[in-house]
Short mmCIF file of C-alpha atoms and ligand atoms in Angstrom, two decimals:
data_model
loop_
_atom_site.label_atom_id
_atom_site.label_comp_id
_atom_site.label_asym_id
_atom_site.label_seq_id
_atom_site.Cartn_x
_atom_site.Cartn_y
_atom_site.Cartn_z
CA MET A 128 -0.03 0.02 -0.01
CA GLU A 129 1.17 3.48 -0.79
CA PHE A 130 0.78 6.20 1.82
CA ASN A 131 0.56 9.95 1.07
CA ILE A 132 0.24 13.15 3.01
CA LYS A 133 -1.89 16.10 1.90
CA SER A 134 -3.80 18.99 3.20
CA GLY A 135 -7.11 19.97 1.70
CA SER A 136 -10.86 20.00 2.30
CA PRO A 137 -12.72 16.71 2.58
CA GLU A 138 -15.58 17.87 0.37
CA LYS A 139 -13.12 18.38 -2.47
CA GLN A 140 -11.66 14.83 -2.52
CA ARG A 141 -12.48 13.01 -5.63
CA VAL A 142 -11.71 9.51 -4.27
CA GLU A 143 -13.38 6.29 -3.56
CA CYS A 144 -13.61 6.86 0.16
CA VAL A 145 -13.24 9.79 2.51
CA ILE A 146 -12.82 8.84 6.16
CA VAL A 147 -13.96 11.18 8.88
CA GLY A 148 -14.50 10.95 12.66
CA VAL A 149 -17.63 11.66 14.72
CA TYR A 150 -17.88 11.85 18.51
CA GLU A 151 -20.50 10.43 20.75
CA SER A 152 -23.45 12.69 21.43
CA ARG A 153 -23.48 13.63 17.66
CA LYS A 154 -20.53 15.99 17.77
CA LEU A 155 -18.82 16.19 14.45
CA THR A 156 -15.12 16.69 13.83
CA LEU A 157 -14.11 19.55 11.60
CA ALA A 158 -13.89 17.31 8.52
CA ALA A 159 -17.23 15.62 9.25
CA ASP A 160 -18.81 19.04 9.71
CA LEU A 161 -17.51 20.28 6.33
CA LEU A 162 -19.13 17.22 4.62
CA ASP A 163 -22.28 17.76 6.64
CA ARG A 164 -22.54 21.32 5.49
CA ILE A 165 -22.06 20.66 1.81
CA SER A 166 -24.54 17.80 1.94
CA ASN A 167 -27.18 19.92 3.72
CA GLY A 168 -27.02 18.11 6.99
CA PHE A 169 -26.97 14.59 5.53
CA ILE A 170 -24.44 13.29 8.15
CA SER A 171 -26.16 14.75 11.12
CA GLU A 172 -29.43 13.34 9.86
CA VAL A 173 -27.82 9.80 9.65
CA MET A 174 -26.67 10.26 13.20
CA ARG A 175 -30.02 11.39 14.34
CA HIS A 176 -31.47 8.16 12.95
CA GLY A 177 -29.16 6.34 15.34
CA ASP A 178 -27.25 4.10 12.90
CA MET A 179 -24.04 5.79 13.93
CA GLU A 180 -23.83 7.00 17.47
CA GLY A 181 -20.17 7.79 17.53
CA LYS A 182 -19.26 4.90 19.81
CA LEU A 183 -15.53 4.30 19.86
CA GLY A 184 -14.44 2.12 16.96
CA SER A 185 -17.82 1.85 15.29
CA THR A 186 -17.91 2.53 11.55
CA LEU A 187 -20.63 3.25 8.94
CA VAL A 188 -20.01 3.56 5.22
CA LEU A 189 -22.28 5.93 3.37
CA HIS A 190 -22.64 5.94 -0.39
CA SER A 191 -23.45 8.90 -2.68
CA VAL A 192 -23.56 11.57 -0.01
CA PRO A 193 -25.30 14.52 -1.70
CA HIS A 194 -23.04 17.17 -3.32
CA THR A 195 -19.82 15.38 -2.49
CA VAL A 196 -17.40 14.32 -5.19
CA CYS A 197 -16.29 11.11 -3.43
CA GLN A 198 -17.92 7.71 -3.84
CA ARG A 199 -18.20 6.92 -0.16
CA VAL A 200 -17.89 8.62 3.22
CA MET A 201 -16.83 6.41 6.08
CA LEU A 202 -17.90 7.68 9.53
CA VAL A 203 -15.76 6.45 12.37
CA GLY A 204 -16.93 6.71 15.99
CA LEU A 205 -14.40 8.37 18.20
CA GLY A 206 -16.26 7.88 21.51
CA LYS A 207 -16.36 10.71 24.06
CA GLU A 208 -14.32 13.71 23.06
CA ARG A 209 -12.85 14.22 26.50
CA ASP A 210 -11.73 10.60 26.77
CA PHE A 211 -10.04 10.68 23.31
CA ARG A 212 -6.32 9.84 23.92
CA ALA A 213 -3.55 7.93 22.25
CA LYS A 214 -5.09 4.52 22.99
CA GLU A 215 -8.45 5.57 21.49
CA TYR A 216 -6.72 7.10 18.48
CA ARG A 217 -4.99 3.78 17.69
CA GLU A 218 -8.19 1.94 18.18
CA VAL A 219 -10.00 4.24 15.81
CA ILE A 220 -7.32 3.88 13.12
CA ARG A 221 -7.48 0.09 13.55
CA ALA A 222 -11.23 0.11 13.15
CA SER A 223 -11.27 2.33 10.11
CA SER A 224 -8.58 0.18 8.40
CA LYS A 225 -10.56 -2.97 8.97
CA ALA A 226 -13.77 -1.37 7.71
CA LEU A 227 -11.89 -0.06 4.66
CA ALA A 228 -10.64 -3.55 3.96
CA SER A 229 -14.19 -4.82 3.73
CA THR A 230 -15.17 -2.24 1.06
CA SER A 231 -13.93 -2.50 -2.48
CA ALA A 232 -12.42 1.03 -2.32
CA LEU A 233 -8.83 1.05 -3.47
CA GLU A 234 -8.07 4.64 -2.69
CA ALA A 235 -9.01 6.61 0.40
CA VAL A 236 -8.34 9.88 2.11
CA SER A 237 -8.43 9.76 5.87
CA TYR A 238 -9.06 12.87 8.07
CA LEU A 239 -8.58 10.92 11.33
CA SER A 240 -5.07 12.25 11.81
CA GLU A 241 -6.55 15.79 12.00
CA VAL A 242 -8.24 15.04 15.23
CA LEU A 243 -6.01 16.23 18.03
CA VAL A 244 -4.76 13.94 20.81
CA LYS A 245 -3.46 15.56 23.93
CA LYS A 246 0.35 15.84 24.17
CA HIS A 247 0.83 14.59 20.63
CA ASP A 248 1.53 16.45 17.44
CA VAL A 249 0.86 15.84 13.77
CA GLU A 250 4.06 13.97 13.21
CA TRP A 251 3.08 11.44 15.91
CA MET A 252 -0.52 11.23 14.60
CA VAL A 253 0.71 10.30 11.19
CA GLU A 254 3.44 7.92 12.41
CA GLN A 255 1.02 5.98 14.52
CA ALA A 256 -1.65 5.88 11.79
CA VAL A 257 0.87 4.33 9.39
CA VAL A 258 2.19 1.79 11.94
CA VAL A 259 -1.32 0.65 12.97
CA THR A 260 -2.64 0.56 9.36
CA MET A 261 0.34 -1.53 8.18
CA ASP A 262 -0.31 -3.90 11.13
CA VAL A 263 -3.93 -4.33 10.12
CA PHE A 264 -3.18 -5.03 6.53
CA TYR A 265 -0.33 -7.45 7.23
CA ARG A 266 -0.92 -10.91 5.67
CA PHE A 267 1.27 -13.99 5.78
CA ASP A 268 -0.03 -15.87 2.72
CA MET A 269 3.08 -16.79 0.79
CA PHE A 270 2.29 -20.47 1.25
CA LYS A 271 -1.42 -20.15 0.25
CA SER A 272 -2.23 -21.18 -3.29
CA LYS A 273 -5.37 -19.02 -3.13
CA LYS A 274 -5.09 -15.65 -1.38
CA ASP A 275 -7.94 -14.50 0.80
CA GLU A 276 -10.14 -12.22 -1.40
CA ALA A 277 -12.59 -11.19 1.35
CA THR A 278 -10.39 -8.43 2.63
CA ARG A 279 -8.23 -6.46 0.28
CA GLU A 280 -5.46 -3.94 0.80
CA PRO A 281 -6.21 -0.52 -0.70
CA ARG A 282 -3.73 0.77 -3.25
CA LYS A 283 -3.38 4.16 -1.76
CA LEU A 284 -4.15 5.72 1.58
CA THR A 285 -3.81 9.50 1.89
CA LEU A 286 -3.56 11.02 5.36
CA ALA A 287 -4.78 14.59 5.62
CA VAL A 288 -3.09 17.06 7.90
CA PRO A 289 -4.99 20.14 9.15
CA ARG A 290 -2.82 22.89 7.64
CA ARG A 291 -0.52 23.32 4.67
CA ASN A 292 2.36 24.33 6.94
CA GLN A 293 2.07 20.90 8.66
CA LEU A 294 2.80 18.96 5.49
CA VAL A 295 6.54 18.64 6.41
CA GLU A 296 5.72 17.40 9.86
CA GLY A 297 3.27 14.93 8.30
CA GLU A 298 5.97 13.68 5.86
CA LYS A 299 8.38 13.15 8.73
CA GLY A 300 5.69 11.16 10.63
CA LEU A 301 5.09 9.20 7.44
CA SER A 302 8.66 8.17 6.95
CA ARG A 303 9.03 7.24 10.60
CA GLY A 304 5.85 5.23 10.45
CA LEU A 305 7.04 3.39 7.32
CA ALA A 306 10.39 2.60 8.88
CA ILE A 307 8.75 1.15 12.02
CA GLY A 308 6.09 -0.64 9.92
CA ASN A 309 8.74 -2.23 7.64
CA GLY A 310 10.77 -3.33 10.66
CA MET A 311 7.65 -4.87 12.13
CA LYS A 312 6.83 -6.56 8.87
CA LEU A 313 10.31 -8.16 8.75
CA ALA A 314 9.91 -9.31 12.31
CA LYS A 315 6.48 -10.86 11.59
CA ASP A 316 7.61 -12.56 8.39
CA LEU A 317 10.65 -14.11 10.02
CA GLY A 318 8.54 -15.21 13.07
CA ASN A 319 5.77 -16.74 10.97
CA LEU A 320 8.06 -18.67 8.60
CA PRO A 321 8.07 -22.39 9.44
CA GLY A 322 11.12 -24.04 10.99
CA ASN A 323 11.96 -26.00 7.84
CA VAL A 324 12.35 -22.67 5.90
CA CYS A 325 13.54 -20.35 8.60
CA THR A 326 16.71 -22.26 9.70
CA PRO A 327 19.77 -20.77 11.36
CA SER A 328 21.49 -20.47 7.96
CA TYR A 329 18.43 -18.86 6.46
CA LEU A 330 18.41 -16.28 9.34
CA GLY A 331 22.06 -15.71 8.59
CA GLN A 332 21.32 -15.05 4.95
CA GLN A 333 18.49 -12.72 5.77
CA ALA A 334 20.67 -10.78 8.20
CA ALA A 335 23.40 -10.51 5.58
CA ASP A 336 20.92 -9.31 2.93
CA LEU A 337 19.44 -6.79 5.38
CA ALA A 338 22.85 -5.31 6.17
CA ALA A 339 23.84 -5.21 2.45
CA HIS A 340 20.66 -3.47 1.57
CA PHE A 341 21.48 -0.58 3.92
CA GLY A 342 25.27 -0.67 3.38
CA ALA A 343 25.86 -1.92 6.94
CA LYS A 344 28.35 -4.54 8.08
CA ALA A 345 27.31 -8.11 8.85
CA GLU A 346 29.42 -10.96 10.25
CA ILE A 347 27.87 -14.39 9.97
CA PHE A 348 29.87 -16.93 11.95
CA GLY A 349 29.58 -20.72 11.41
CA PRO A 350 30.33 -23.68 13.70
CA GLU A 351 34.16 -23.44 13.45
CA GLU A 352 34.22 -19.77 14.39
CA ILE A 353 31.80 -20.35 17.23
CA VAL A 354 34.13 -23.09 18.52
CA THR A 355 37.12 -20.72 18.30
CA LEU A 356 35.15 -18.10 20.25
CA GLY A 357 34.72 -20.71 23.00
CA MET A 358 30.89 -20.61 23.05
CA GLN A 359 30.58 -24.09 24.35
CA SER A 360 27.24 -23.48 26.03
CA PHE A 361 25.72 -22.26 22.75
CA LEU A 362 27.30 -25.18 20.86
CA ALA A 363 25.91 -27.71 23.40
CA VAL A 364 22.40 -26.77 22.36
CA ALA A 365 23.18 -26.76 18.62
CA LYS A 366 24.82 -30.18 18.52
CA GLY A 367 21.54 -32.14 18.83
CA SER A 368 20.49 -30.96 15.35
CA VAL A 369 21.67 -31.56 11.81
CA GLU A 370 21.24 -27.84 11.09
CA GLU A 371 24.44 -25.86 11.62
CA PRO A 372 24.32 -22.97 14.17
CA ARG A 373 25.16 -19.38 13.17
CA LEU A 374 26.17 -16.35 15.15
CA LEU A 375 24.99 -13.18 13.51
CA VAL A 376 26.56 -9.84 14.26
CA LEU A 377 25.31 -6.68 12.60
CA HIS A 378 26.92 -3.24 12.95
CA TYR A 379 25.44 0.21 12.34
CA HIS A 380 27.32 3.44 12.88
CA GLY A 381 24.90 6.33 12.95
CA ALA A 382 26.30 8.45 15.75
CA LYS A 383 28.37 11.49 14.83
CA ASP A 384 31.23 9.96 16.74
CA ALA A 385 31.91 6.43 15.41
CA GLN A 386 33.66 5.81 18.74
CA ASP A 387 30.44 6.35 20.74
CA ARG A 388 29.65 3.31 22.86
CA PRO A 389 27.07 1.23 21.01
CA ILE A 390 23.86 -0.17 22.25
CA VAL A 391 23.82 -3.93 21.76
CA LEU A 392 20.65 -5.86 21.10
CA VAL A 393 20.82 -9.64 21.58
CA GLY A 394 18.00 -11.86 20.24
CA LYS A 395 17.22 -15.50 21.01
CA GLY A 396 17.24 -17.35 17.65
CA ILE A 397 16.05 -20.89 18.36
CA THR A 398 14.48 -21.68 14.94
CA PHE A 399 12.70 -24.64 16.44
CA ASP A 400 12.50 -25.73 20.11
CA SER A 401 11.53 -29.38 20.47
CA GLY A 402 12.93 -29.33 24.02
CA GLY A 403 15.80 -31.55 23.02
CA ILE A 404 16.16 -34.75 25.13
CA SER A 405 13.80 -33.13 27.69
CA LEU A 406 11.28 -33.31 24.87
CA LYS A 407 8.26 -31.14 24.94
CA PRO A 408 4.73 -32.60 24.89
CA GLY A 409 3.19 -32.69 21.41
CA GLU A 410 0.36 -30.28 21.89
CA ALA A 411 0.97 -26.97 20.14
CA MET A 412 4.60 -27.92 19.59
CA ASP A 413 4.31 -26.27 16.19
CA GLU A 414 4.34 -22.92 17.99
CA MET A 415 7.96 -23.51 18.90
CA LYS A 416 8.82 -22.23 15.44
CA TYR A 417 8.31 -18.83 17.08
CA ASP A 418 11.21 -19.39 19.41
CA MET A 419 13.31 -17.12 17.21
CA CYS A 420 11.02 -14.11 17.72
CA GLY A 421 13.74 -12.46 19.87
CA ALA A 422 16.02 -12.68 16.85
CA ALA A 423 13.24 -11.45 14.52
CA THR A 424 12.63 -8.47 16.96
CA VAL A 425 16.24 -7.30 17.01
CA LEU A 426 16.57 -7.71 13.20
CA GLY A 427 13.27 -5.81 12.69
CA THR A 428 14.46 -3.06 15.03
CA PHE A 429 17.80 -2.87 13.23
CA ARG A 430 15.93 -2.43 10.00
CA ALA A 431 13.78 0.41 11.36
CA VAL A 432 16.81 2.16 12.89
CA LEU A 433 18.73 2.13 9.62
CA GLU A 434 15.72 3.30 7.61
CA MET A 435 15.26 6.17 10.13
CA LYS A 436 19.03 6.84 10.10
CA LEU A 437 18.99 7.34 13.93
CA PRO A 438 22.11 8.99 15.17
CA ILE A 439 23.25 6.11 17.39
CA ASN A 440 25.66 3.21 17.15
CA LEU A 441 23.98 -0.16 17.28
CA VAL A 442 25.14 -3.74 17.28
CA VAL A 443 22.81 -6.72 16.90
CA VAL A 444 23.94 -10.17 18.06
CA VAL A 445 21.91 -13.25 17.33
CA PRO A 446 22.96 -16.79 18.39
CA THR A 447 20.75 -19.06 16.30
CA CYS A 448 20.33 -22.90 16.21
CA GLU A 449 17.71 -25.57 16.55
CA ASN A 450 17.03 -27.41 19.82
CA MET A 451 16.65 -31.06 18.78
CA PRO A 452 17.15 -34.50 20.33
CA ASN A 453 19.41 -36.42 17.99
CA GLY A 454 22.15 -38.93 19.12
CA ASN A 455 24.68 -36.13 19.73
CA ALA A 456 22.25 -34.15 21.76
CA LEU A 457 22.96 -32.48 25.08
CA LYS A 458 21.62 -34.59 27.97
CA PRO A 459 20.23 -33.79 31.39
CA GLY A 460 23.10 -33.86 33.82
CA ASP A 461 25.69 -32.70 31.29
CA ILE A 462 28.00 -29.95 32.45
CA VAL A 463 29.15 -27.32 29.96
CA THR A 464 31.65 -24.50 30.24
CA SER A 465 30.35 -21.21 28.96
CA MET A 466 32.42 -18.60 27.11
CA SER A 467 32.65 -16.68 30.41
CA GLY A 468 34.32 -19.66 32.03
CA GLN A 469 31.38 -20.26 34.37
CA THR A 470 30.22 -23.87 34.35
CA ILE A 471 26.59 -24.89 33.95
CA GLU A 472 24.88 -28.17 34.93
CA VAL A 473 22.14 -28.73 32.40
CA LEU A 474 19.23 -30.21 34.34
CA ASN A 475 16.72 -29.64 31.61
CA THR A 476 17.65 -29.40 27.92
CA ASP A 477 14.39 -27.44 27.27
CA ALA A 478 15.91 -24.48 29.20
CA GLU A 479 18.07 -23.91 26.09
CA GLY A 480 17.43 -20.20 25.44
CA ARG A 481 19.58 -19.15 28.40
CA LEU A 482 22.38 -21.48 27.25
CA ILE A 483 22.71 -19.77 23.91
CA LEU A 484 22.08 -16.29 25.27
CA CYS A 485 24.69 -16.47 28.01
CA ASP A 486 27.49 -16.81 25.48
CA ALA A 487 26.10 -14.04 23.33
CA LEU A 488 26.00 -11.76 26.42
CA THR A 489 29.67 -12.57 27.11
CA TYR A 490 30.48 -11.82 23.42
CA ALA A 491 28.78 -8.44 23.77
CA GLU A 492 31.44 -7.28 26.24
CA ARG A 493 33.87 -6.75 23.45
CA PHE A 494 31.89 -3.80 22.09
CA ASN A 495 32.27 -1.85 25.30
CA PRO A 496 28.52 -1.25 25.13
CA ALA A 497 26.59 1.62 26.66
CA THR A 498 23.74 -0.81 27.21
CA VAL A 499 22.89 -4.40 26.29
CA ILE A 500 19.35 -5.51 25.92
CA ASP A 501 18.42 -9.13 25.16
CA VAL A 502 15.04 -10.21 23.83
CA ALA A 503 13.85 -13.76 24.13
CA THR A 504 10.85 -16.04 24.15
CA LEU A 505 12.47 -17.43 27.27
CA THR A 506 9.88 -19.06 29.58
CA GLY A 507 6.40 -20.43 29.69
CA ALA A 508 6.33 -19.11 33.27
CA CYS A 509 6.39 -15.56 31.86
CA ILE A 510 2.97 -16.23 30.23
CA ILE A 511 1.66 -17.51 33.52
CA ALA A 512 2.82 -14.34 35.25
CA LEU A 513 1.81 -11.67 32.78
CA GLY A 514 -0.40 -13.39 30.13
CA HIS A 515 -0.22 -11.96 26.63
CA ILE A 516 -0.41 -8.31 27.58
CA ALA A 517 2.88 -7.22 29.03
CA THR A 518 6.45 -8.13 28.17
CA ALA A 519 8.47 -9.05 31.29
CA LEU A 520 11.31 -6.57 31.86
CA TYR A 521 14.33 -7.19 34.02
CA SER A 522 17.31 -4.94 34.48
CA ASN A 523 20.38 -4.56 36.63
CA GLN A 524 19.84 -0.75 36.46
CA GLU A 525 16.76 1.08 37.70
CA HIS A 526 17.15 3.94 35.30
CA LEU A 527 17.36 1.61 32.29
CA ALA A 528 14.21 -0.23 33.39
CA ARG A 529 12.40 3.13 33.69
CA GLU A 530 13.54 4.25 30.23
CA LEU A 531 12.24 0.97 28.67
CA LEU A 532 8.92 1.16 30.55
CA ALA A 533 8.40 4.74 29.39
CA ALA A 534 9.22 3.81 25.79
CA GLY A 535 6.75 0.95 25.85
CA ASP A 536 3.98 3.14 27.32
CA GLU A 537 4.58 5.73 24.64
CA VAL A 538 3.86 3.28 21.77
CA ALA A 539 1.28 0.90 23.42
CA ASP A 540 3.89 -1.90 23.51
CA ARG A 541 3.95 -2.23 27.23
CA ALA A 542 6.38 -4.01 29.58
CA TRP A 543 6.17 -4.70 33.27
CA HIS A 544 9.18 -4.37 35.64
CA MET A 545 9.95 -7.67 37.35
CA PRO A 546 12.24 -8.31 40.35
CA LEU A 547 15.79 -9.50 39.90
CA TRP A 548 16.55 -9.86 43.57
CA ASP A 549 19.48 -11.89 44.81
CA ASP A 550 17.08 -14.00 46.90
CA TYR A 551 16.06 -15.77 43.70
CA GLN A 552 19.61 -16.59 42.74
CA GLU A 553 19.54 -19.40 45.44
CA GLN A 554 17.31 -21.48 43.23
CA LEU A 555 20.06 -21.88 40.62
CA LYS A 556 22.53 -23.65 42.92
CA SER A 557 24.11 -26.79 41.64
CA PRO A 558 26.08 -29.32 43.66
CA PHE A 559 28.33 -30.06 40.71
CA ALA A 560 28.83 -26.90 38.71
CA ASP A 561 28.80 -23.08 39.19
CA MET A 562 25.10 -23.07 38.47
CA ALA A 563 22.17 -25.15 37.21
CA ASN A 564 20.35 -24.11 34.12
CA ILE A 565 16.89 -24.27 35.84
CA GLY A 566 15.58 -22.91 39.17
CA GLY A 567 12.45 -25.00 39.55
CA ARG A 568 8.88 -23.99 38.92
CA PRO A 569 8.40 -21.05 41.28
CA GLY A 570 9.21 -17.74 39.66
CA GLY A 571 10.42 -19.45 36.48
CA SER A 572 10.70 -16.23 34.40
CA ILE A 573 12.60 -14.55 37.22
CA THR A 574 15.13 -17.34 37.77
CA ALA A 575 15.75 -17.44 34.00
CA ALA A 576 16.51 -13.73 34.15
CA CYS A 577 18.73 -14.36 37.23
CA PHE A 578 20.67 -16.93 35.24
CA LEU A 579 21.34 -14.38 32.43
CA SER A 580 22.29 -11.61 34.89
CA ARG A 581 25.35 -13.66 35.86
CA PHE A 582 26.66 -13.11 32.30
CA ALA A 583 25.77 -9.46 32.15
CA LYS A 584 27.75 -8.02 35.05
CA ALA A 585 30.13 -5.92 32.88
CA TYR A 586 27.55 -3.44 31.62
CA ASP A 587 24.09 -1.92 31.98
CA TRP A 588 21.74 -4.62 30.94
CA ALA A 589 18.06 -5.36 30.46
CA HIS A 590 16.26 -8.55 29.53
CA LEU A 591 12.84 -8.72 27.85
CA ASP A 592 11.00 -12.10 28.18
CA ILE A 593 8.54 -11.95 25.29
CA ALA A 594 7.12 -15.46 25.54
CA GLY A 595 3.62 -14.01 26.06
CA THR A 596 3.81 -11.08 23.64
CA ALA A 597 5.76 -12.15 20.56
CA TRP A 598 2.94 -14.13 18.91
CA LYS A 599 -0.77 -14.75 19.20
CA GLY A 600 -2.54 -18.11 19.15
CA GLY A 601 -6.18 -18.76 18.22
CA LYS A 602 -7.88 -17.52 15.05
CA ASP A 603 -5.53 -14.53 14.62
CA LYS A 604 -2.49 -16.82 14.99
CA GLY A 605 0.75 -15.14 14.08
CA ALA A 606 3.78 -13.13 15.10
CA THR A 607 3.00 -9.70 16.56
CA ALA A 608 6.42 -8.01 15.99
CA ARG A 609 6.40 -6.94 19.67
CA PRO A 610 8.56 -5.43 21.07
CA VAL A 611 9.87 -3.78 17.93
CA PRO A 612 7.88 -0.56 18.65
CA LEU A 613 9.12 -0.44 22.21
CA LEU A 614 12.80 -0.81 21.16
CA VAL A 615 12.63 1.68 18.37
CA GLN A 616 11.10 4.22 20.73
CA PHE A 617 13.79 3.46 23.30
CA LEU A 618 16.49 3.94 20.72
CA GLN A 619 14.85 7.15 19.49
CA ASP A 620 14.81 8.49 23.05
CA ARG A 621 18.47 7.59 23.43
CA ALA A 622 19.22 9.44 20.20
CA ASP A 623 17.26 12.48 21.51
CA ILE A 624 19.23 12.44 24.72
CA ALA A 625 22.52 12.27 22.82
CA MET A 626 21.40 15.20 20.68
CA GLY A 627 20.43 17.16 23.77
CA ASN A 628 16.69 17.26 23.24
CA VAL A 629 14.87 15.69 26.15
CA VAL A 630 11.62 17.08 24.93
CA ARG A 631 10.77 15.54 21.55
CA ARG A 632 8.11 16.66 19.20
CA GLY A 633 6.49 18.91 21.76
CA ARG A 634 5.91 16.09 24.27
CA PRO A 635 7.13 16.58 27.79
CA ARG A 636 8.70 13.24 28.78
CA ARG A 637 8.72 13.30 32.59
CA GLU A 638 9.85 9.78 33.12
CA LEU A 639 12.62 10.20 30.66
CA SER A 640 13.95 13.46 32.16
CA GLU A 641 13.98 11.74 35.55
CA ALA A 642 15.93 8.91 34.02
CA VAL A 643 18.41 11.43 32.62
CA ASP A 644 18.78 13.09 35.98
CA ASP A 645 19.54 9.72 37.50
CA GLU A 646 22.30 9.13 35.04
CA GLN A 647 23.88 12.43 35.88
CA ASP A 648 23.84 11.77 39.64
N1 BES B 731 10.94 -21.49 24.27
C1 BES B 731 10.56 -21.97 25.53
C2 BES B 731 9.72 -21.02 26.29
C3 BES B 731 8.27 -20.92 25.86
C4 BES B 731 7.39 -21.89 26.14
C5 BES B 731 7.85 -19.81 25.16
C6 BES B 731 6.08 -21.78 25.68
C7 BES B 731 6.50 -19.66 24.77
C8 BES B 731 5.64 -20.70 24.99
C9 BES B 731 11.82 -22.20 26.43
O1 BES B 731 12.90 -22.66 25.76
C10 BES B 731 11.47 -23.29 27.37
O2 BES B 731 11.17 -24.36 27.00
N2 BES B 731 11.45 -22.96 28.65
C11 BES B 731 11.08 -23.89 29.70
C12 BES B 731 12.00 -23.67 30.84
C13 BES B 731 11.92 -24.73 31.87
C14 BES B 731 12.42 -26.06 31.37
C15 BES B 731 12.70 -24.28 33.09
C16 BES B 731 9.62 -23.63 30.06
O3 BES B 731 9.26 -22.46 30.15
O4 BES B 731 8.93 -24.59 30.22
MN1 MN B 732 12.93 -24.74 25.49
ZN1 ZN B 733 13.04 -22.11 23.77
#
């Protein structure tokens, strides 16, 4: 779909569909009012009849509205004007995109981004409209012989901004929205691909192509190089599969000073998690193709950052392999020596994510990172704790946790701060090695994070357990691309801090300025 920005009156749009908002209690937005006037009160009459009451997210498509030059007018309910905030705005964009998909209109002009949301400007309105619309129209049908015809993607969606002098702001929002949307599309595609296609070597190829496309550097290491690096914990997981492991390292230098300490993103890339010798039960085991969603997230984020040309230095590290139970496989009771030198007694081969991540975290030390964030579908226990709503967030730095929480809130990709107290470390004690790879059932997401923290002592670090948020089950089964929006926002905020603007796009960011104060203490 092609997106455009324009400014101009709704009654003058010669298109297949004009989209305007109406509030509850029959209050029209400016655009709806203009159409109402030219049509001699047609819209207010429809509302008086009660078919459209302005309820949040409701839609009504009207044909041949008198004296208009467009084929259709779509009314979108905005709910109560005083309750209309960012969350409602996103919901309205979602509803209008879905309604548009069920018409046969191929071109539309939307006036929803003209409605003002407190604390947000036109750039943000457009950015979010593009991100949400791309999310709604995303399909994963490359393996379907017949594509679904019931809903179709329009060819062109034009977003109207209130004034001509806001076109530049609108264009900025558009390119940011496209960058985030494209990053999310990459993350969803990689996540949704089946394990027989999306193998470690496939991920390596995709990462190399991605870097090449933007002129960035990619290093794709194979088994020999991983052996040389001493990543025996990572290799222990990989050896139960006939698929070779890969270690992907991508570099982006966007900061003015190439020597600026980079932010390192680490993503869990298990392309299929059978559990290994500690084999998983069969039910829904297919979903373990999503066990590389951490990798997909950091690659999607990398894509967005490069498209946005953010002034930061960024490194992405992805350890990727399959977790399978062949004759060479790692066994319960085996003891492995990690790259850090710490030894691990493997009590359960299904707790493999931490075994590949710990070596990647040690590897990250060589970049002298400002911050390291790992992203992983790490534990089923995380889903029990937080369901599918919030990502679990752990950090060895309060201020970093606060920055990430604030970024997630900003873009409706929320995380929840979990404890990383020493008290939980007890559960990882092993009689035979420096630690065990599991800490028992109580607090399973927390003890997994505690395990990782032992390999992240050299820098500011955060861990995102995305087991509950990276994909959806049920009828809308599929990867969600979370937490790409959170990470892009976090990196944007870091870029803003580096450039000296704490207030971005007219939005006071209290949490963020506090975080900055902390850092200066
Ligand atoms: N990839 C899984 C975690 C997972 C399970 C994510 C279900 C999403 C849905 C991870 O490798 C795993 O198997 N974790 C175990 C750890 C346990 C053995 C300590 C788990 O959560 O059961
Ligand atoms: Mn597992
Ligand atoms: Zn796993």
